[in-house]
Tab-separated table of C-alpha atoms in Angstrom:
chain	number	residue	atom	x	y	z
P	15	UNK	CA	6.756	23.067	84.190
P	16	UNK	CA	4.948	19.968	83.022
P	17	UNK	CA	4.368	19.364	79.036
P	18	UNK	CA	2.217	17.842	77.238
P	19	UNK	CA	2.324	16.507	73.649
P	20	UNK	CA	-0.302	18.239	71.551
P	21	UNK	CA	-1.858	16.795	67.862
P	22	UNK	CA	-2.420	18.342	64.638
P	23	UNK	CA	-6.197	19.315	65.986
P	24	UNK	CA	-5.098	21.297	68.960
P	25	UNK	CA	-2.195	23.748	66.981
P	26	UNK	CA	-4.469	23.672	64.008
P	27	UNK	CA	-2.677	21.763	61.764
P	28	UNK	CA	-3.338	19.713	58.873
P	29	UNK	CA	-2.239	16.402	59.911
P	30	UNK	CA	-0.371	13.807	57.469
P	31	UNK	CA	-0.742	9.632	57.551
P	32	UNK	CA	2.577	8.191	57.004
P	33	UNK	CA	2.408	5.466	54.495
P	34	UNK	CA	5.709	4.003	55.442
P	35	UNK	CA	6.023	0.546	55.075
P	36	UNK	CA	8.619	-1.606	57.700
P	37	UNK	CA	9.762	-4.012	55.012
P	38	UNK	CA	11.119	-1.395	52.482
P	39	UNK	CA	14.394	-1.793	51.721
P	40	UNK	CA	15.045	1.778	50.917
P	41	UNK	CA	14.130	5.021	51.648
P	42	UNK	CA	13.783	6.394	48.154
P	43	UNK	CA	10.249	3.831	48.606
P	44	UNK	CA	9.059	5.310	51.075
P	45	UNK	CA	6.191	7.612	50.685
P	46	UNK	CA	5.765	9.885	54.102
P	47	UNK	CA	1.981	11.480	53.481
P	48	UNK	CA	-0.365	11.510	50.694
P	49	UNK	CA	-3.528	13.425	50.088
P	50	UNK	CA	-5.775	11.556	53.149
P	51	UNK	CA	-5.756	15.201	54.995
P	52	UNK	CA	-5.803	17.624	52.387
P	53	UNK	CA	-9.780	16.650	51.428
P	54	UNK	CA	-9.682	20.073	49.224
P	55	UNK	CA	-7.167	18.953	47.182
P	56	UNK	CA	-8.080	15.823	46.911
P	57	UNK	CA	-11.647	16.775	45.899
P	58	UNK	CA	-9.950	19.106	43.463
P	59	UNK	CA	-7.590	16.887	42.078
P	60	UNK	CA	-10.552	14.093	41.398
P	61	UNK	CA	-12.809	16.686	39.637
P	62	UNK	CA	-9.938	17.487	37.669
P	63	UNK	CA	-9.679	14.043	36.701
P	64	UNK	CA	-13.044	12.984	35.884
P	65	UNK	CA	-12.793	15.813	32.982
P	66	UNK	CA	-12.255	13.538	30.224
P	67	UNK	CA	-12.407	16.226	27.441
P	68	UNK	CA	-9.061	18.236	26.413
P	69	UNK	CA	-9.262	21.481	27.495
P	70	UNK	CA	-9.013	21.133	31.768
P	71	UNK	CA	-6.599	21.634	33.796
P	72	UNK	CA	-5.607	21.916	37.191
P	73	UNK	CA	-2.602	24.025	39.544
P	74	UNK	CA	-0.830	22.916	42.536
P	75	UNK	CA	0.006	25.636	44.406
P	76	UNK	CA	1.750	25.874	47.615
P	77	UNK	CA	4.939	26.810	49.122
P	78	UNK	CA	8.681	25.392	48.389
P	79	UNK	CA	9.257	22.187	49.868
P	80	UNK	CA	5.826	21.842	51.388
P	81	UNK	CA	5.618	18.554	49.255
P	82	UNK	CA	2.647	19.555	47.521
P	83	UNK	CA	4.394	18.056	44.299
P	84	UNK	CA	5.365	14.560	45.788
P	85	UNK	CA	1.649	14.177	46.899
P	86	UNK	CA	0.151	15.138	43.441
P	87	UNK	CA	2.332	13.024	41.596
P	88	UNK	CA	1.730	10.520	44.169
P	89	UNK	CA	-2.001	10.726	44.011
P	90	UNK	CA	-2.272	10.491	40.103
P	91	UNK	CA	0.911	7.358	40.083
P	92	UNK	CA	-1.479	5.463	42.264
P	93	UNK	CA	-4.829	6.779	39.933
P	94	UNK	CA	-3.924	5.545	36.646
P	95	UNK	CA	-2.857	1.958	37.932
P	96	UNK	CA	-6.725	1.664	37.553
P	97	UNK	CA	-7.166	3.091	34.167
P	98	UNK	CA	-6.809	1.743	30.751
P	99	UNK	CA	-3.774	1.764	28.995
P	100	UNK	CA	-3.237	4.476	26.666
P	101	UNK	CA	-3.691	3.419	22.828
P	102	UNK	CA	-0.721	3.119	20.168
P	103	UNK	CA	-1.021	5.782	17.145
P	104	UNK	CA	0.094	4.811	13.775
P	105	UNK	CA	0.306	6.699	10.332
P	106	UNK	CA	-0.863	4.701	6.936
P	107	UNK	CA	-0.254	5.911	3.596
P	108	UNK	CA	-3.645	7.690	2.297
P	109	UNK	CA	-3.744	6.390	-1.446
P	110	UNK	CA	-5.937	8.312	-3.176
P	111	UNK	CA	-4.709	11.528	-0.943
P	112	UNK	CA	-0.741	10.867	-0.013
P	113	UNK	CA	-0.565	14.450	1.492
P	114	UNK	CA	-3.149	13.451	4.012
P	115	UNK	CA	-1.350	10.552	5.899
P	116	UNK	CA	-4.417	8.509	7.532
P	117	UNK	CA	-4.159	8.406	11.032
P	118	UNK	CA	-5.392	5.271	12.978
P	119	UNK	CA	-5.928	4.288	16.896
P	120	UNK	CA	-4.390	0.781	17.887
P	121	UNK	CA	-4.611	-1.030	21.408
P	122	UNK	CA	-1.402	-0.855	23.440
P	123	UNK	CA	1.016	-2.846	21.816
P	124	UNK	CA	-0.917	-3.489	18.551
P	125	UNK	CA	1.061	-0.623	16.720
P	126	UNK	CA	4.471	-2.317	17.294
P	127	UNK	CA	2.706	-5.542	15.858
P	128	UNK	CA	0.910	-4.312	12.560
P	129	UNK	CA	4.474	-2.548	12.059
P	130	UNK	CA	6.134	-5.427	12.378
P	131	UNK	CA	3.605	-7.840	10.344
P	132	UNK	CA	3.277	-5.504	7.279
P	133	UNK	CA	7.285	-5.418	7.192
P	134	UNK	CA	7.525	-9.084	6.819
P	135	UNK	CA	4.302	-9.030	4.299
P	136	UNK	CA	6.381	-6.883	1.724
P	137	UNK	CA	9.051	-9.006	1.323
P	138	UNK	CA	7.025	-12.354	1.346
P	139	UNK	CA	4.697	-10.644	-0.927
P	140	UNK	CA	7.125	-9.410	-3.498
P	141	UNK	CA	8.856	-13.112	-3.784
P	142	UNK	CA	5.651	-14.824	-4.053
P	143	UNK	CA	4.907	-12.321	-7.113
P	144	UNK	CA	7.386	-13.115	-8.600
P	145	UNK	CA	7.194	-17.022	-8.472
P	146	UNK	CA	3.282	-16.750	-9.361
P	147	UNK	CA	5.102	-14.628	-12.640
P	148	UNK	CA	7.287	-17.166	-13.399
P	149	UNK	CA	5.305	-20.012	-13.372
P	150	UNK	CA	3.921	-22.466	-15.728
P	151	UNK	CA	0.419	-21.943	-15.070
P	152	UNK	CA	0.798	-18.257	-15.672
P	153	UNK	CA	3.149	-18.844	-18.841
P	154	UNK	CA	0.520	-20.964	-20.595
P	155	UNK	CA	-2.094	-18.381	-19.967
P	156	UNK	CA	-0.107	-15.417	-21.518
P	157	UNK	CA	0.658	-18.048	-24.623
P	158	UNK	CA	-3.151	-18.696	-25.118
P	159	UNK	CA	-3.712	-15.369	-25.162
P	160	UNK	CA	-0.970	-14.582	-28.012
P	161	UNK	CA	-2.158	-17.659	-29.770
P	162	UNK	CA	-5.693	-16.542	-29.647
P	163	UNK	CA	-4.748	-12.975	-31.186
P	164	UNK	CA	-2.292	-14.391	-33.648
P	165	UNK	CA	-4.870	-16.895	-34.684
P	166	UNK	CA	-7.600	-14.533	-35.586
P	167	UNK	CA	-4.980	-12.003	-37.108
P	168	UNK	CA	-3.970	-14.690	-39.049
P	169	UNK	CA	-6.844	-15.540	-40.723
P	170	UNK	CA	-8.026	-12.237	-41.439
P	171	UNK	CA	-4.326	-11.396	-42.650
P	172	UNK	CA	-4.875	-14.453	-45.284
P	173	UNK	CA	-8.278	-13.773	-46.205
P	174	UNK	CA	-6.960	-10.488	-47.041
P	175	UNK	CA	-3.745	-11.055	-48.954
P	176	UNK	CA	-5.824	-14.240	-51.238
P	177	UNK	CA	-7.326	-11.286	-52.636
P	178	UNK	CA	-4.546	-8.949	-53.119
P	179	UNK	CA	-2.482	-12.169	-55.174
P	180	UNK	CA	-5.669	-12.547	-57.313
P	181	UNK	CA	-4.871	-8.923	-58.717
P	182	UNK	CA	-0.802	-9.170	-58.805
P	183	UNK	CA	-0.393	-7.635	-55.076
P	184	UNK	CA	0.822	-8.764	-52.019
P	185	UNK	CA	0.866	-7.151	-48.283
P	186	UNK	CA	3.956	-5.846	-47.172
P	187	UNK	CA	5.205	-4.931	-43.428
P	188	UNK	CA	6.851	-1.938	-43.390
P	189	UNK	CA	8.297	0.649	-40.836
P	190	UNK	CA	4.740	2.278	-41.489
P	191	UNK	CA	2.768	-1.220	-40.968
P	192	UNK	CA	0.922	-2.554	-43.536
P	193	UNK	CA	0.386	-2.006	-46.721
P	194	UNK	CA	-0.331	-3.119	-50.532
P	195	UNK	CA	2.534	-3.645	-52.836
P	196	UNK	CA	2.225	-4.203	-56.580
P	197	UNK	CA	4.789	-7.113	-57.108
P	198	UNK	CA	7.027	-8.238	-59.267
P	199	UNK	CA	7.731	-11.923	-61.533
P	200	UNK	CA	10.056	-12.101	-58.541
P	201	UNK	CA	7.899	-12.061	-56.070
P	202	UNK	CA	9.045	-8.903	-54.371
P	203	UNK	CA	7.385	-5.159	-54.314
P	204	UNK	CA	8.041	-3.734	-57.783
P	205	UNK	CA	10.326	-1.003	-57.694
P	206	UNK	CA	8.784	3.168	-58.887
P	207	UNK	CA	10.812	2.360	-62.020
P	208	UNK	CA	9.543	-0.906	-62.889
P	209	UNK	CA	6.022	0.439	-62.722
P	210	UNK	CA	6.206	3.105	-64.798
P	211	UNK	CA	7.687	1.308	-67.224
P	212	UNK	CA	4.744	-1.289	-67.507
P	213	UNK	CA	2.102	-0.917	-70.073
P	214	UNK	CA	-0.379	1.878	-68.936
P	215	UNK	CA	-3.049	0.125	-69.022
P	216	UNK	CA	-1.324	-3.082	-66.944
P	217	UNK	CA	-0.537	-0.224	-64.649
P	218	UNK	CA	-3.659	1.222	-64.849
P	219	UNK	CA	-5.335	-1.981	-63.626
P	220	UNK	CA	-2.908	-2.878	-61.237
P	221	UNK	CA	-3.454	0.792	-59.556
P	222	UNK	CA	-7.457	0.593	-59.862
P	223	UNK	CA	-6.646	-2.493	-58.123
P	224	UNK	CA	-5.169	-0.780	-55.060
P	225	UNK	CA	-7.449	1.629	-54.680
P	226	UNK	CA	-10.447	-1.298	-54.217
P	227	UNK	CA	-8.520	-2.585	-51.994
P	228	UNK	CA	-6.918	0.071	-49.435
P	229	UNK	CA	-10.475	0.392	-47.777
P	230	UNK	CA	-9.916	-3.391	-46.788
P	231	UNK	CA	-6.407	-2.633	-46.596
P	232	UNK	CA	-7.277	-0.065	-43.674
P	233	UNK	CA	-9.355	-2.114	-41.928
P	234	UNK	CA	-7.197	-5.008	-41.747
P	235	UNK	CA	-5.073	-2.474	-39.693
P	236	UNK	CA	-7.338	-1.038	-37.552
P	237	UNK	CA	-8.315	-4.868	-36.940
P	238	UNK	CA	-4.672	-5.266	-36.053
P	239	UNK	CA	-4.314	-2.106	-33.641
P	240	UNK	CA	-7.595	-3.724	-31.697
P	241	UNK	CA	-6.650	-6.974	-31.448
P	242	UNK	CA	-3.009	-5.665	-30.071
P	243	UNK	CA	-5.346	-3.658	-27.735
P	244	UNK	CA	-7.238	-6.510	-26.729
P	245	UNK	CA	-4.303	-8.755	-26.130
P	246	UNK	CA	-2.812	-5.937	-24.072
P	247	UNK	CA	-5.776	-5.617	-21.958
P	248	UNK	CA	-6.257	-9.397	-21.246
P	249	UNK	CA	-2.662	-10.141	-20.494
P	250	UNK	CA	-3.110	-6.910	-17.810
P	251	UNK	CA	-6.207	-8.992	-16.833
P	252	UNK	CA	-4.003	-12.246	-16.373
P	253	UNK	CA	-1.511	-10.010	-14.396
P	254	UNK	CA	-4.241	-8.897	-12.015
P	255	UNK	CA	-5.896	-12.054	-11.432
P	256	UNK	CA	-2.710	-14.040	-10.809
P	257	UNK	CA	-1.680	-10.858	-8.387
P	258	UNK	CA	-5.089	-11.126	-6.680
P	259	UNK	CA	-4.626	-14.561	-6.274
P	260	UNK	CA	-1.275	-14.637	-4.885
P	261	UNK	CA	-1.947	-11.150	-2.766
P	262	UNK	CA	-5.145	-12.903	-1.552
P	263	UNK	CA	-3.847	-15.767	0.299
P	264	UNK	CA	-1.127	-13.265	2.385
P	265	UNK	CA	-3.608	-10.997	3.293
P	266	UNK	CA	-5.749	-13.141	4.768
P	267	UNK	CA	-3.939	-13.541	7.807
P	268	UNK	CA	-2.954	-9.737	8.298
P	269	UNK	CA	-6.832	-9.504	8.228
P	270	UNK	CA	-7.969	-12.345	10.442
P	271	UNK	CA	-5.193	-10.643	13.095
P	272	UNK	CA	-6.756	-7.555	13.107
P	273	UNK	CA	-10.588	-7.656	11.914
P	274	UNK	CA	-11.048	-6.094	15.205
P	275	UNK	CA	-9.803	-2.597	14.423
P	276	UNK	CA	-11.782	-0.825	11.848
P	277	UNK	CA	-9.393	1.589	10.801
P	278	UNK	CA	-6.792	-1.193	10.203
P	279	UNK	CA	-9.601	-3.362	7.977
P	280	UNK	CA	-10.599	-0.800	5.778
P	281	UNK	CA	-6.771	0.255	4.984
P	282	UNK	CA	-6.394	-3.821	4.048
P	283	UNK	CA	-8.867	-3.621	1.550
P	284	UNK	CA	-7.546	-0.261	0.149
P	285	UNK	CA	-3.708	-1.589	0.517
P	286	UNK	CA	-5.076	-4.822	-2.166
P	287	UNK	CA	-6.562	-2.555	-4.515
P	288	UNK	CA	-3.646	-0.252	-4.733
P	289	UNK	CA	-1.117	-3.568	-5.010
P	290	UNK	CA	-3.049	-4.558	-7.964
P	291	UNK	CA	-2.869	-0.829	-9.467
P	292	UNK	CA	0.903	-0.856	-9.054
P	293	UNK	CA	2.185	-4.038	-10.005
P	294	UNK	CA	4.975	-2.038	-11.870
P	295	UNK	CA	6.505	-1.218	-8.021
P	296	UNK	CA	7.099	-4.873	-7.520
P	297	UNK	CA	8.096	-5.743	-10.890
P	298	UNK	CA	11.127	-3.051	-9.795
P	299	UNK	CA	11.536	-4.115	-6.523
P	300	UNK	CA	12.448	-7.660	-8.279
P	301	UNK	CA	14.882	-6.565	-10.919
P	302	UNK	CA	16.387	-5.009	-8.144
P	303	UNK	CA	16.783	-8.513	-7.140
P	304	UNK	CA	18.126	-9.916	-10.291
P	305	UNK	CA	22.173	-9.828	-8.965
P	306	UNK	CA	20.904	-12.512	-7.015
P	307	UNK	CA	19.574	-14.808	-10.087
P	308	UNK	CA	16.020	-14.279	-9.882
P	309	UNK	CA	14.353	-14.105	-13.081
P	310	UNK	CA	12.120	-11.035	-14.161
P	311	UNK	CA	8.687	-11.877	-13.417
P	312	UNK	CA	5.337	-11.387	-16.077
P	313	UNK	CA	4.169	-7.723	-16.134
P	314	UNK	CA	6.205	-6.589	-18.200
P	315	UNK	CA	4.130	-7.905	-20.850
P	316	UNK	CA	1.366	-5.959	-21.665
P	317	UNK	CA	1.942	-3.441	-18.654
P	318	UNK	CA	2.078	-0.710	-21.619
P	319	UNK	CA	-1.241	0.571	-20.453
P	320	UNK	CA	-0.753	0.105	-17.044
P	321	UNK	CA	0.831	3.961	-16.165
P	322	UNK	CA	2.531	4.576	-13.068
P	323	UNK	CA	0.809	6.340	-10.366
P	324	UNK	CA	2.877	9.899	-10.189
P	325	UNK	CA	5.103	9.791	-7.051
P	326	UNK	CA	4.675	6.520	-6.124
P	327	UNK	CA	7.741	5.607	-4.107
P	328	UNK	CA	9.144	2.718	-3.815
P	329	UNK	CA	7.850	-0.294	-2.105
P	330	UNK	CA	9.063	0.377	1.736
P	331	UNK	CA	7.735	4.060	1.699
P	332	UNK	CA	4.805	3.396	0.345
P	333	UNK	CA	3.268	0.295	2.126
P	334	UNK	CA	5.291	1.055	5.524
P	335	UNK	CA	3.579	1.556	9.130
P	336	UNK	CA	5.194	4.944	10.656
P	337	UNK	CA	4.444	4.228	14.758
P	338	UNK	CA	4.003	7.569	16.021
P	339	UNK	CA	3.176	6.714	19.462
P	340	UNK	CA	4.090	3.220	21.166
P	341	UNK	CA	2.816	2.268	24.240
P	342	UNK	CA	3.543	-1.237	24.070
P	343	UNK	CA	5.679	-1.164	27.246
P	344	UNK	CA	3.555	0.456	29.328
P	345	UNK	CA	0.301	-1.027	30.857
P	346	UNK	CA	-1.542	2.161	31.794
P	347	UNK	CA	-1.227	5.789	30.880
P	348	UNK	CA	1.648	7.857	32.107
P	349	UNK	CA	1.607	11.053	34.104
P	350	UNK	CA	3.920	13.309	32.159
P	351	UNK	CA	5.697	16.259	34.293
């Protein structure tokens, strides 16, 4: 009996294209068929695909070891070589919400990068702080500013006590502040005794004198208390501004790296702000630092009003990138089994 050789067509058959290539080296390379013959599946499979949205999905059914898996997988290996790589995910601090971590969509490998940028900004950040803190520039603004106070208190302090001499008192500084003293041929506050041994009506006068002068008295502290205030405020001013400054000139390169990415830009602005608002954080971070010889840097002085924000952190926790997702290594998205 004669035979013949018969092709997928005549038994029915699908048939399969062998995609091996002569010049591999190995046979794990080799790929025997793909989806050329199945055009259902293949139609199936790029539907599937075009579905952008979350939400689709598609089966691949078929019998054991009819290689129904090695073609899929196959099919979307040699798809995605043509798509764009998948996006890096990072997590920022939220400052006005800390609960609510802000998430924010990088390119491929510019997650690793901003990671690695803002954990070299801290440091250089933090040590030019503290040399902007400790330098003469800043010093002789902080002493104008104490001059300037002490100046004015001065004068109104010696306005003041002129008067009180003219009637035999004096101002004294006392664990209460100030206050008017009737005083002695010594010089110093006259003692209850003393006093009530005067002449009534030398003690009379010298009382009468008091009383005119407590309302001035009273002002001349609340004068004080303001002025204290004041310097307070402008020396947090001085802090700020030379912080700015300093804070300024680092940013602008994290900013000029990525003024591309929204997200990224508007968190920069935000991370400045909150620097300025927590100076305190850095002024830790340095003392820290002060086994090593570095000297305490400037706001401590008049930081009184500055509170700290509750639950701050430290430094590292507060200002650091978490990288959630890195696809810096790859260079288009993977096909996860």
């Amino acid at each position: 009996m004669s035979t013949k050789k018969l092709n997928h067509e005549d038994v029915g058959k699908p048939g399969f294209t062998s995609r091996f290539d002569a010049s591999t080296e190995g046979l794990d390379e080799i790929q025997l068929f793909d989806l050329s013959s199945h055009a259902l599946a293949r139609d199936a499979l790029d539907f599937a695909l075009s579905m952008s949205d979350p939400g689709y999905n598609i089966f691949v059914l078929g019998e054991d070891r009819s290689g129904r898996m090695d073609a899929a997988m196959g099919y979307l290996e040699a798809y995605v070589e043509d798509q764009t790589p998948s996006s890096d995910w990072v997590y920022l601090n939220n400052f006005r919400r800390p609960h609510k971590p802000r998430p924010v969509r990088l390119p491929r490998g510019k997650g690793r990068a901003f990671r690695d940028s803002m954990a070299e900004f801290l440091p250089a950040l933090t040590d030019a702080l503290r040399k902007a803190f400790t330098s003469d520039a800043y010093g002789e603004d902080i002493r104008n500013a104490q001059e300037t106070t002490k100046t004015s208190l001065d004068a109104a302090y010696g306005e003041l006590r002129g008067k009180a001499r003219k009637h035999g008192l004096d101002i004294w500084s006392g664990p209460q502040g100030l206050s008017l003293v009737i005083i002695g041929t010594d010089g110093k506050p006259m003692s209850q005794e003393d006093l009530v041994s005067l002449p009534d009506d030398r003690r009379e006068k010298l009382e009468a004198s008091v009383e005119t002068l407590n309302p001035a008295m009273m002002e001349m502290r609340a004068t004080a208390r303001r002025a204290e205030l004041d310097l307070m405020r402008r020396i947090r001013d001085i802090n700020r501004e030379t912080a700015d400054e300093t804070t300024e000139t680092l940013l602008a390169e994290l900013e000029g790296n990525y003024a591309g990415h929204q997200g990224l830009t508007r968190w920069l602005v935000e991370l400045r702000a909150d620097i300025l608002d927590n100076l305190h954080l850095f002024q830790r971070q340095d003392q820290q630092g002060q086994a090593d010889g570095a000297p305490p840097h400037g706001p401590t002085s008049g930081s009184a009003i500055e509170q700290p924000v509750q639950g701050s952190g430290d430094l590292n926790r507060r200002y650091a990138v978490n990288l959630i997702v890195d696809n810096g290594d790859t260079h288009h998205p993977n096909v996860v089994l």
